[in-house]
């Protein structure tokens, strides 16, 4: 029995291939449809075997008619060179409705993190600055009350600081006193005194030799409040401090010069040495070899960095100097200006490991008046830095000779001109000794 379709026999199978048979013979029109890549049939066009047309972008398939393939209208197109991808017209491939899903991601916006970082840094700096200010302000020893000073001259232009270096040994151990050669005398006396004037014409630093001859004026006792009338008594300037402390010293300076003192600043031996060590030493150009057994100075001529112990010995030395106290005051001016310059350098200000120890050492050892603020103190140090930088002038009080009691007598004519120039904040033209 012949199971092949009508008109077919085993003899005419030839070399055709099909499926569903034990032999490799084709199965009439049930052969596998070939996929054609080309445009989809138009609406209403019949599909394979009279079936509805294929949608969704599937192309029309060829038919097997009379033993051969019938090409659809328009011819067969393999579609290999068109670049067409199934589903593109209505799918989500390139060129389809979902093509926007493949758009490039926008670049990240760095403005917000940068803004947040900047705000954080500014906030931290502000909080740190405020905390540092209150910490430093709390360490100032405001023990001098200038309101107790009576009969004061009128204030002039600019600001006048009375800077005092005392021989106070407060806070020094027995070992420190031996190392610093301070001795163990009770009480305290002035070892150096200077007037620093700041104004629009640059700073002026004037040393007042401690052996200057002055008249003790009437004054009110700083502790008792008792009024002491002037008797015309003449003595050394440093005796006023020893007699009734800073208030009488200010009163005596004002009465003998006619210059109003706005602020008072004092530092003792120990505090001075600690500040120098805190900044890592101060470079000085020593004018001559100095060896003084009383102060402990043993220094060679030339540039060198002095530590706290050496610096204290240097500013205290007078017996090894030809001009004695007058030469000592010049050395004190040079060193204090160099110290202020070292404190104000970026290597100190921008280094918290150096700044805070320096501030701590300095503020703990300073004694100031009740109206002194941190900004006043900073202005004073900045002015002293200006003196060392050549922006100002440093000098000794003009001396005319010795008074009958052997003390140094101020030149009254030059003194009058000097005070007038300072009061009016004019350029100082007077020269000192």
Coordinates of N, CA and C in Angstrom, one line a residue, residues 16 64 74 114 123 148 238 301 336 355 389 400:
X16 N 15.1 14.3 -1.7 CA 14.5 15.3 -0.8 C 14.5 14.8 0.6
X64 N 4.7 26.5 -0.3 CA 5.2 25.4 -1.1 C 4.1 25.0 -2.0
X74 N 6.4 40.8 -4.3 CA 7.6 41.6 -4.0 C 8.9 40.9 -3.9
X114 N 30.0 69.2 47.8 CA 31.0 70.3 48.0 C 30.4 71.3 49.0
X123 N 31.9 75.6 59.9 CA 31.2 75.4 61.2 C 32.3 74.9 62.3
X148 N 41.9 102.7 90.4 CA 42.4 103.2 91.6 C 43.4 104.3 91.5
X238 N 61.9 102.0 90.0 CA 61.4 100.6 90.4 C 61.0 100.6 91.8
X301 N 79.4 85.8 70.6 CA 78.9 86.8 69.6 C 78.4 86.1 68.4
X336 N 62.5 91.2 73.0 CA 61.0 91.2 73.1 C 60.4 91.4 71.7
X355 N 51.0 76.5 69.0 CA 50.2 77.7 69.3 C 49.6 77.5 70.7
X389 N 60.4 94.6 62.8 CA 60.3 94.5 61.3 C 60.7 95.9 60.7
X400 N 69.6 113.1 80.5 CA 70.5 114.3 80.5 C 71.8 114.1 81.4

